[in-house]
Short mmCIF file of C-alpha atoms in Angstrom, two decimals:
data_model
loop_
_atom_site.label_atom_id
_atom_site.label_comp_id
_atom_site.label_asym_id
_atom_site.label_seq_id
_atom_site.Cartn_x
_atom_site.Cartn_y
_atom_site.Cartn_z
CA MET A 1271 166.08 -39.49 -112.75
CA ASN A 1272 163.16 -41.15 -114.42
CA ARG A 1273 161.01 -40.59 -111.34
CA ILE A 1274 161.97 -36.92 -111.22
CA ALA A 1275 161.30 -36.48 -114.90
CA THR A 1276 157.92 -38.17 -114.52
CA TRP A 1277 156.89 -35.81 -111.70
CA GLY A 1278 158.09 -32.89 -113.82
CA VAL A 1279 155.83 -33.90 -116.65
CA PHE A 1280 152.85 -34.24 -114.29
CA GLY A 1281 153.61 -30.80 -112.82
CA VAL A 1282 153.61 -29.15 -116.22
CA LEU A 1283 150.36 -30.87 -117.17
CA ALA A 1284 148.77 -29.81 -113.88
CA ALA A 1285 149.81 -26.22 -114.42
CA LEU A 1286 148.48 -26.25 -117.95
CA GLY A 1287 145.21 -27.77 -116.71
CA THR A 1288 144.86 -25.08 -114.06
CA GLY A 1289 145.45 -22.38 -116.69
CA CYS A 1290 142.65 -23.76 -118.89
CA VAL A 1291 140.19 -23.78 -115.98
CA ALA A 1292 141.09 -20.19 -115.12
CA ASP A 1293 140.57 -19.09 -118.73
CA ASP A 1294 137.19 -20.81 -118.91
CA ARG A 1295 136.08 -19.21 -115.64
CA TYR A 1296 137.27 -15.80 -116.83
CA ARG A 1297 135.31 -16.11 -120.06
CA GLU A 1298 132.25 -17.25 -118.08
CA ILE A 1299 132.50 -14.21 -115.82
CA LEU A 1300 132.86 -11.94 -118.86
CA ASN A 1301 129.77 -13.48 -120.43
CA GLN A 1302 127.80 -13.10 -117.20
CA ASN A 1303 128.92 -9.49 -116.91
CA ASP A 1304 127.89 -8.83 -120.50
CA MET A 1305 124.47 -10.37 -119.84
CA LEU A 1306 124.04 -8.29 -116.68
CA GLN A 1307 124.91 -5.12 -118.58
CA LYS A 1308 122.38 -5.95 -121.28
CA THR A 1309 119.76 -6.76 -118.64
CA ASN A 1310 120.51 -3.50 -116.84
CA ALA A 1311 120.24 -1.56 -120.10
CA GLY A 1312 116.89 -3.23 -120.78
CA LEU A 1313 115.65 -2.40 -117.28
CA THR A 1314 116.75 1.21 -117.73
CA THR A 1315 114.84 1.44 -121.01
CA GLU A 1316 111.75 -0.13 -119.42
CA ASN A 1317 112.00 2.25 -116.47
CA GLU A 1318 112.16 5.22 -118.86
CA ARG A 1319 109.12 3.88 -120.74
CA ILE A 1320 107.15 3.45 -117.50
CA LYS A 1321 108.17 6.95 -116.39
CA GLY A 1322 106.96 8.29 -119.75
CA ASP A 1323 103.65 6.46 -119.36
CA LEU A 1324 103.22 7.92 -115.88
CA ASP A 1325 103.92 11.42 -117.21
CA ASP A 1326 101.31 10.86 -119.94
CA LEU A 1327 98.77 9.66 -117.37
CA LYS A 1328 99.44 12.71 -115.19
CA LEU A 1329 98.92 14.97 -118.20
CA LEU A 1330 95.68 13.20 -119.15
CA HIS A 1331 94.46 13.44 -115.56
CA ALA A 1332 95.24 17.15 -115.45
CA ARG A 1333 93.38 17.68 -118.74
CA ALA A 1334 90.40 15.67 -117.50
CA GLU A 1335 90.25 17.78 -114.33
CA ALA A 1336 90.46 20.98 -116.39
CA ASP A 1337 87.69 19.74 -118.71
CA ALA A 1338 85.52 18.84 -115.73
CA ALA A 1339 86.10 22.28 -114.20
CA ARG A 1340 85.16 23.99 -117.46
CA GLU A 1341 82.02 21.85 -117.73
CA ARG A 1342 81.00 22.77 -114.17
CA GLU A 1343 81.55 26.44 -114.96
CA ALA A 1344 79.53 26.14 -118.18
CA ARG A 1345 76.64 24.44 -116.37
CA MET A 1346 76.68 27.08 -113.67
CA ALA A 1347 76.70 29.86 -116.28
CA THR A 1348 73.79 28.21 -118.11
CA ARG A 1349 71.79 27.90 -114.89
CA VAL A 1350 72.43 31.55 -114.03
CA ALA A 1351 71.35 32.60 -117.55
CA PHE A 1352 68.09 30.64 -117.28
CA GLU A 1353 67.40 31.99 -113.80
CA ARG A 1354 67.87 35.53 -115.07
CA LEU A 1355 65.73 34.84 -118.12
CA SER A 1356 62.99 33.30 -115.98
CA GLU A 1357 62.96 36.44 -113.81
CA GLN A 1358 62.65 38.65 -116.90
CA ILE A 1359 59.80 36.52 -118.25
CA ALA A 1360 58.03 36.65 -114.89
CA GLN A 1361 58.39 40.44 -114.82
CA GLY A 1362 56.84 40.73 -118.27
CA ASP A 1363 60.02 41.99 -119.95
CA MET A 1364 60.13 39.14 -122.45
CA LYS A 1365 56.91 39.17 -124.45
CA GLY A 1366 56.66 36.13 -126.71
CA VAL A 1367 59.57 34.33 -124.98
CA THR A 1368 59.19 31.09 -123.02
CA VAL A 1369 61.47 28.27 -121.91
CA ASP A 1370 60.27 24.71 -122.52
CA SER A 1371 60.84 21.66 -120.31
CA SER A 1372 64.04 20.70 -122.17
CA GLY A 1373 65.62 24.14 -121.62
CA ARG A 1374 65.14 25.52 -125.12
CA ILE A 1375 64.18 29.17 -125.43
CA GLN A 1376 61.07 29.61 -127.57
CA LEU A 1377 60.42 32.80 -129.58
CA GLU A 1378 56.77 32.94 -130.63
CA GLY A 1379 56.58 33.42 -134.39
CA GLU A 1380 53.63 35.83 -134.43
CA VAL A 1381 55.29 38.12 -131.88
CA PHE A 1382 58.63 38.35 -133.66
CA PHE A 1383 57.62 38.10 -137.36
CA GLU A 1384 54.84 39.09 -139.68
CA THR A 1385 53.03 36.29 -141.50
CA GLY A 1386 55.16 34.83 -144.25
CA LYS A 1387 58.10 37.16 -143.53
CA ALA A 1388 61.48 36.74 -141.89
CA GLU A 1389 62.27 40.33 -140.86
CA ILE A 1390 62.16 40.86 -137.10
CA ARG A 1391 59.33 43.15 -135.98
CA LYS A 1392 60.52 46.52 -134.64
CA GLN A 1393 58.53 46.08 -131.43
CA ALA A 1394 60.31 42.76 -130.78
CA GLU A 1395 63.84 44.15 -131.09
CA GLU A 1396 64.03 45.38 -127.49
CA THR A 1397 63.14 41.90 -126.25
CA LEU A 1398 65.89 40.39 -128.38
CA LYS A 1399 68.38 42.95 -127.07
CA ARG A 1400 67.60 41.90 -123.50
CA LEU A 1401 67.89 38.28 -124.55
CA ALA A 1402 71.28 38.94 -126.19
CA GLU A 1403 72.54 40.53 -122.97
CA THR A 1404 71.47 37.46 -121.01
CA LEU A 1405 73.04 35.01 -123.46
CA LYS A 1406 76.47 36.60 -123.84
CA GLY A 1407 79.32 34.16 -123.40
CA HIS A 1408 77.30 31.09 -124.38
CA VAL A 1409 77.50 28.80 -127.39
CA ILE A 1410 74.14 29.05 -129.11
CA ARG A 1411 72.21 27.35 -131.91
CA VAL A 1412 69.19 29.08 -133.43
CA ASP A 1413 66.56 26.86 -135.10
CA GLY A 1414 63.68 28.10 -137.25
CA HIS A 1415 60.34 26.23 -137.47
CA THR A 1416 57.01 26.75 -139.22
CA ASP A 1417 53.61 25.09 -139.30
CA ASP A 1418 52.57 22.98 -142.30
CA GLN A 1419 50.77 25.70 -144.23
CA PRO A 1420 52.30 26.45 -147.66
CA ILE A 1421 53.84 29.86 -148.27
CA VAL A 1422 51.37 32.25 -149.96
CA VAL A 1423 52.11 35.89 -149.09
CA SER A 1424 55.83 35.84 -149.90
CA LYS A 1425 56.22 32.80 -152.12
CA ASP A 1426 58.57 34.64 -154.50
CA THR A 1427 60.96 35.40 -151.64
CA TYR A 1428 60.50 32.17 -149.67
CA PRO A 1429 59.45 29.34 -152.01
CA SER A 1430 59.01 26.88 -149.13
CA ASN A 1431 58.81 26.61 -145.37
CA TRP A 1432 62.44 25.51 -145.45
CA HIS A 1433 63.39 28.91 -146.83
CA LEU A 1434 61.22 30.86 -144.40
CA SER A 1435 62.32 28.96 -141.27
CA GLY A 1436 65.99 29.22 -142.22
CA ALA A 1437 65.72 32.94 -142.98
CA ARG A 1438 64.03 33.65 -139.64
CA ALA A 1439 66.68 31.71 -137.73
CA LEU A 1440 69.46 33.50 -139.60
CA ASN A 1441 67.96 36.92 -138.90
CA VAL A 1442 67.73 36.15 -135.19
CA LEU A 1443 71.34 34.95 -135.23
CA LEU A 1444 72.51 38.12 -136.98
CA PHE A 1445 70.59 40.28 -134.51
CA LEU A 1446 72.22 38.49 -131.55
CA GLU A 1447 75.62 38.85 -133.20
CA ALA A 1448 75.05 42.59 -133.74
CA ASN A 1449 74.22 42.90 -130.05
CA GLY A 1450 77.41 41.45 -128.66
CA LEU A 1451 77.38 37.68 -129.08
CA ASP A 1452 80.54 36.04 -130.40
CA SER A 1453 80.22 35.06 -134.07
CA GLN A 1454 82.14 31.83 -133.50
CA SER A 1455 79.65 30.72 -130.83
CA LEU A 1456 76.61 30.98 -133.11
CA SER A 1457 75.00 28.56 -135.57
CA PHE A 1458 71.55 28.18 -137.12
CA ALA A 1459 69.28 25.79 -138.99
CA GLY A 1460 65.86 25.79 -140.63
CA TYR A 1461 63.52 22.81 -140.20
CA GLY A 1462 60.39 24.01 -141.95
CA GLU A 1463 57.29 22.17 -140.75
CA TYR A 1464 59.12 18.89 -140.07
CA LYS A 1465 59.76 19.23 -136.32
CA PRO A 1466 56.46 20.46 -134.88
CA ARG A 1467 56.02 21.04 -131.15
CA GLU A 1468 52.42 19.87 -131.42
CA PRO A 1469 50.35 18.20 -134.15
CA ASN A 1470 49.11 20.61 -136.79
CA ALA A 1471 45.36 21.13 -136.79
CA ALA A 1472 43.04 18.96 -138.84
CA GLY A 1473 42.27 20.16 -142.35
CA HIS A 1474 45.82 21.40 -142.91
CA LYS A 1475 45.14 24.61 -140.96
CA GLY A 1476 48.46 24.67 -139.14
CA ASN A 1477 49.24 25.22 -135.47
CA ARG A 1478 50.52 28.60 -134.26
CA LYS A 1479 52.70 26.93 -131.59
CA ASN A 1480 54.75 25.36 -134.38
CA ARG A 1481 55.58 28.79 -135.83
CA ARG A 1482 58.56 29.63 -133.67
CA VAL A 1483 62.30 30.12 -133.42
CA GLU A 1484 64.14 28.02 -130.83
CA ILE A 1485 67.41 28.99 -129.15
CA SER A 1486 69.46 26.23 -127.55
CA LEU A 1487 72.42 26.80 -125.21
CA LEU A 1488 75.12 24.27 -125.98
CA GLN A 1489 77.67 23.07 -123.40
#
């Protein structure tokens, strides 16, 4: 009886021991499963982030291609405008208009304005109308310039070369606007005598090439 009782005690202990191992293994599996779920959730989040980054890159690439296409179109339009303008100048239809080496359109001051005045000469209006037709669709800046001679004839109206150069540029801008150019594509500035094309003559006599209005086509 004692032997049987002893084996019974060992059997119960063995069964209890087996139950503890099973519980520990079960909890370990649960913990591993929980960790895997968290890892999977993290990978899903990371995958969504990467997908979002790829979508952003695709959008940026598409925008860059569109910008490049617009720039190519703008350059082509500018080249066509200058080719047309060059033909008109060669044919003598653009008196007082030249294009310099940097691509700026030069309006000779003495052809377009009377001395010391900013009103456009009547005989120069037809030239500006042709120019406006050529420049439609472009973004344009109009800059006024003078020589270094002080204002004498119209000092009450234009106290300085700043005033005169700005007024001339503005009048050209308004004329272009009145002849079909988009108001939002136009701007102007007056520089007085401070950005000469060539040095003014000795003895403060001025240089006629510095009396001009410049038109720049902006990309």
